[in-house]
Amino acid sequence: PPKKKSAARAPRARCGRAMAAIMEKYFSTTKKGEIAELKDELHHQDGSVQKSAVKKVIAAMTVGKDVSMLFPDVTNCMQTDNLELKKLVYLYLINYAKTQPDLAIMAVNTFVKDTQDPNPLIRALAVRTMGCIRVDKITEYLCDPLQRCLRDEDPYVRKTAAVCVAKLFDISAELVQERGFLDALVDMLADSNPMVVANAVAALTEISDASSRPVFQVNQNTLFKLLAALNECTEWGQVFILDAITSYKARDARDAESIVERVTPRLQHANSAVVLSAVKVVMRQMEVITSPDMLRSLQKKMAPPLVTLLSSEPEIQYVALRNINLIVQRRPGILSHEIKVFFCKYNDPIYCKIEKLEIMVKLANDRNIDQVLQEFKEYATEVDVDFVRKSVRAIGRCAISLERAAERCINVLLELIQTKVNYVVQEAIVVIKDIFRRYPNQYESIIATLCDNLDTLDEPAAKASMIWIIGEYAERIDNADELLEAFLESFPEEPPAVQLQLLTATVKLFLKRPTEAPQQMIQVVLSNATQETDNPDLRDRAYIYWRLLSTDPEAAKDVVLAEKPTISDDSNNLDPAWLDLLLGQMSTLASVYHKPPEAFVTRQKVQLGVEEPEVVDASSFGATTEVAPAAAQPVDPLADLMGLGGGAAPAPAAPAAPVDPLADLMGMGGGAPAAPAAGGGLDDLFGASAPAATAAAPSMPVLLDAGKGNGLEISGRLVAGPAYVLCFTNRSQATLDGFAIQFNKNSFGLAAAAALQVPAVAPGGSANTRLQMGFTGQVTPAPAVQALQVAVKCNTGVYYFADTIPLEAAAVAGAGPIEQNAFLEQWRALPDNAAEVPATVAPADALAKLQGAGLGLVAKRPGAAPGAEIFYMSAKVAPPPGADVLVEVTVVPGHPTAKVVARSQRADLAPFVHDAAKRLLA
């Protein structure tokens, strides 16, 4: 039996060994894993194997795998003469240095050693990589190699080092300033290699944009160096140099012509960015050139390159079109003979078509209007509804801007109306209404054609326009009452815009034809508008009309049927100040968005040299004894965009109250009226909720005496902020209430930023208020004047008076003084406007008063006379984007006068400074 058991176990043992062999063959491996294999390969003696392993690591890193655990192993491969392997290792280090800063320091010695390698490619590669590794611990080790590379004998190393300075500035601005890298970059502008110059310009520009003060400004010496390098550097280097030259202000016309002569060959460049940058330089210098022949020659040279840009792909076309839109607003003559290139092609993207349409309107003139109208007529038959509407609108804009072509434009519009295409007809009616506003009593013969299409109107804008036409020309339309009655049937369901037009048109009809039918219509409309609606605008306007008609129909005629001002087509034109700003930003995103960079890019400015007083030029200021640094304030983006400085944004204006025709005629805004009372009168039309009357204000100039104001006396003054401090005194026997205020357009756009809050003033009483102001009103053309025309309304009537705008009210609050070397540069470039003003105050008191008037202290120094003080001050004056006013005030104790010197790019601002000094120092 024992032998049988042993014989039975033998086959089982053989079976087990066979299974083990199978398992070992098919289910076991000698591999240690991918990471382990890569480690072995990275430590291999064969350089090709190492390079292959690093490539695998880079590939894994590219697809998102975490290979940071291989950092020491990859770093070990840096010790090689193989340039390709070294590049791969540096690429890995840049990516993982942030997550492994302690290990990255291990590579510093190799970097430093590589910056002294005989091969310039390795030297440049090492300094470039060190600049890209954004680790603070490595930054301090970068400075010495970077200084060597900035003075390297090879231009490739120098140009790489120049860009590295900008990267280092982004990491540690203070370090760049302390180690003198900025001065080294400025010295590199004189380098013999154009690529080094281009990279130095690029680095300095980048640093200037990120710095709180300008660190790079092109002067006469720098200009010649940049122009010399322009022809030999790469296309992107040319872009940087051209953008830098744009900031240069030519001394005279000859200087500008010299610059243009050197830059115009760049207009023929194949790169569109170079072309646009060259156009930017030429446009800037054309402002200085005075020769008409030279200007005509430049316009001819600029047209072909701009036309060539329109043959590029659609995306480049769009960028070019947005820039051309700015150019033709300033100088339409450049492309006035090239209007055909802006004709839309069938396969143009819609965004290019709309931009071409806008440019064609701006270039349209009496010579090419027939071609333009034919194009617009074709576009009005396309399938894109939005484009068709804009095309019809463009025809109307041409009619408004070109008086001699208006009839031809109207004929085209009538032809489009005959097509009976619903949206075309409705847009044409809207456009024709504007033409009637522009040319009253000239083209009314087409009204019959318009009335034939009343049944097709279903859009609010078209309905409102047609109703306006019927009401405006009710005396010429026999069945005007029937036409309006058709609209009145759906009055409660109509949108507010249509209801407002129906209300006004019905009143016009009643005033022009006061027969029974219009009288019944006006009663129905006024009843619906005052009792059946929740719209405050509609209700308030109805109350105004009701009161006018019930008290004085003749006054109602004077108001409602008054002659209207003609309109112009300037809705798509930019303000000249903004246009100047955007023309200086051509070929950037700002010129595409048509917004300043601050509107869509937020960047923290690096403060440089805040405690460094040595930036003051002793030759101009003398020994500076005190410097007032500008206090850092949180910047409100909207305030910064509007040029209001860095302070808190002003409080938003209260919602505008509905404007009635009487108030509109007087240039006034009205509050919400109360329901009409049987007694009539204006005392219940304008209500106002206001705080209780305050105590009597200190003595202020009388602006409106009681004799001219029917018992209302107004005194007050404009103060910094800006704000209007007013005192209303009642010298009459009746209570005064319902106050409202309106400002006429003025040199600084001063307007109320909130509603006027004044309580009812009893006979013999007074009320004080402080009205917050802003620079949001209409601006009159230069030169600036100090006059401010004001209208005040209360329950006894509307009264007008004039005031004077002081410097403190025109200055932007919170702007602070400008930086010192910016002050110096402007001071040297601007002419003097000096005056002697009476002065009876001590220097310290004079400084305090001037600062209270909105002038910020830049610097001060002792004068030549004993105890004399010279103050250098600045203020930013509205409207946006504002102008800097630079002031030098010399005060001598005991001397009866003080010397006040004002300098500004706007010479018309000097009287404001002199006036402020006279008021404050006497």
XYZ file of N, CA and C in Angstrom, residues 668-672 682-683 685-690 704 709 711-714 726-732 734-742 754-762 765-769 771 791-797 799 801:
177
model
N -35.064 121.905 -20.127
C -35.225 121.467 -18.743
C -35.635 120.023 -18.696
N -35.360 119.366 -17.554
C -35.912 118.047 -17.293
C -36.958 118.185 -16.211
N -38.017 117.398 -16.263
C -39.102 117.548 -15.302
C -39.238 116.365 -14.400
N -39.799 116.555 -13.259
C -40.140 115.474 -12.361
C -41.471 114.884 -12.747
N -41.982 113.934 -11.980
C -43.256 113.308 -12.287
C -44.380 114.220 -11.861
N -49.455 125.587 -12.670
C -48.305 124.688 -12.738
C -47.871 124.199 -11.368
N -48.596 124.621 -10.310
C -48.100 124.292 -8.981
C -48.177 122.824 -8.662
N -47.699 120.328 -11.029
C -47.118 119.496 -12.089
C -45.802 118.872 -11.676
N -45.033 119.576 -10.862
C -43.705 119.076 -10.528
C -43.591 118.919 -9.023
N -43.571 117.681 -8.584
C -43.422 117.408 -7.169
C -42.020 116.959 -6.879
N -41.573 117.136 -5.677
C -40.225 116.705 -5.320
C -40.193 116.360 -3.858
N -39.591 115.220 -3.568
C -39.399 114.853 -2.174
C -37.981 115.229 -1.792
N -37.805 116.011 -0.749
C -36.484 116.527 -0.410
C -36.330 116.562 1.088
N -28.971 134.663 -8.861
C -30.257 135.128 -9.386
C -30.900 136.002 -8.313
N -36.219 136.766 -10.406
C -36.748 135.438 -10.132
C -38.144 135.440 -9.539
N -39.276 136.783 -6.912
C -39.210 136.502 -5.488
C -38.263 135.386 -5.122
N -37.759 134.632 -6.109
C -36.791 133.560 -5.843
C -35.387 134.120 -5.964
N -34.611 133.994 -4.886
C -33.209 134.423 -4.901
C -32.323 133.190 -4.748
N -31.347 133.075 -5.626
C -30.443 131.914 -5.598
C -29.021 132.419 -5.445
N -25.772 125.408 -3.247
C -26.791 126.384 -3.593
C -27.645 126.727 -2.371
N -28.116 127.964 -2.335
C -29.044 128.420 -1.309
C -30.239 129.081 -1.997
N -31.444 128.560 -1.739
C -32.677 129.075 -2.329
C -33.406 129.892 -1.256
N -33.614 131.184 -1.516
C -34.294 132.079 -0.577
C -35.592 132.574 -1.202
N -36.667 132.514 -0.439
C -37.990 132.925 -0.925
C -38.293 134.343 -0.436
N -38.264 135.321 -1.368
C -38.586 136.717 -1.050
C -40.026 137.068 -1.443
N -40.786 136.051 -1.879
C -42.160 136.308 -2.324
C -43.135 135.999 -1.187
N -45.596 133.664 -1.618
C -46.151 132.320 -1.846
C -45.062 131.278 -1.622
N -45.485 130.067 -1.274
C -44.530 128.972 -1.071
C -43.945 128.539 -2.420
N -42.645 128.321 -2.431
C -41.955 127.861 -3.643
C -41.611 126.376 -3.483
N -41.931 125.589 -4.498
C -41.558 124.167 -4.470
C -41.444 123.660 -5.901
N -41.245 122.330 -6.013
C -41.114 121.702 -7.333
C -39.859 122.143 -8.071
N -38.711 122.196 -7.384
C -37.485 122.697 -7.999
C -36.859 121.635 -8.905
N -36.323 122.099 -10.033
C -35.527 121.255 -10.934
C -34.447 122.135 -11.546
N -33.379 121.537 -12.001
C -32.237 122.298 -12.525
C -31.696 121.635 -13.772
N -31.193 122.442 -14.692
C -30.594 121.920 -15.925
C -29.433 122.819 -16.312
N -27.065 113.871 -10.053
C -28.164 113.394 -9.218
C -29.294 114.411 -9.319
N -30.464 114.024 -8.857
C -31.605 114.929 -8.893
C -31.422 116.040 -7.855
N -31.940 117.230 -8.184
C -31.885 118.341 -7.255
C -32.887 118.113 -6.120
N -32.407 118.092 -4.892
C -33.240 117.834 -3.721
C -33.395 119.114 -2.904
N -34.530 119.811 -3.085
C -34.818 121.046 -2.349
C -36.234 120.952 -1.809
N -36.435 121.164 -0.521
C -37.792 121.114 0.030
C -38.575 122.374 -0.341
N -39.864 122.368 -0.049
C -40.682 123.564 -0.240
C -40.153 124.686 0.659
N -40.054 125.896 0.091
C -39.497 127.040 0.819
C -40.637 128.013 1.115
N -40.908 128.217 2.393
C -41.978 129.117 2.801
C -41.564 130.563 2.588
N -38.321 132.204 4.012
C -37.407 131.131 4.397
C -36.339 130.868 3.341
N -35.456 129.936 3.641
C -34.384 129.550 2.702
C -34.070 128.080 2.887
N -33.484 127.493 1.884
C -33.091 126.074 1.923
C -31.747 125.919 1.234
N -30.867 125.131 1.838
C -29.553 124.871 1.277
C -29.500 123.460 0.709
N -28.674 123.275 -0.310
C -28.488 121.935 -0.878
C -27.107 121.850 -1.498
N -25.522 119.857 -4.670
C -25.831 119.050 -5.848
C -24.558 118.428 -6.392
N -30.372 126.807 -15.787
C -31.807 127.079 -15.729
C -32.384 126.359 -14.518
N -33.181 127.088 -13.743
C -33.837 126.510 -12.571
C -35.344 126.675 -12.734
N -36.059 125.635 -12.445
C -37.516 125.645 -12.583
C -38.154 125.413 -11.211
N -39.215 126.146 -10.941
C -40.036 125.900 -9.761
C -41.486 126.145 -10.137
N -42.364 126.187 -9.168
C -43.783 126.284 -9.498
C -44.190 127.654 -10.035
N -43.282 128.640 -9.981
C -43.625 129.965 -10.516
C -43.035 130.235 -11.889
N -42.234 129.319 -12.410
C -41.681 129.524 -13.743
C -40.282 128.981 -13.867
N -36.265 130.061 -14.629
C -35.375 131.218 -14.503
C -33.960 130.827 -14.924
N -29.745 131.902 -15.215
C -28.651 132.719 -14.718
C -27.334 132.106 -15.182
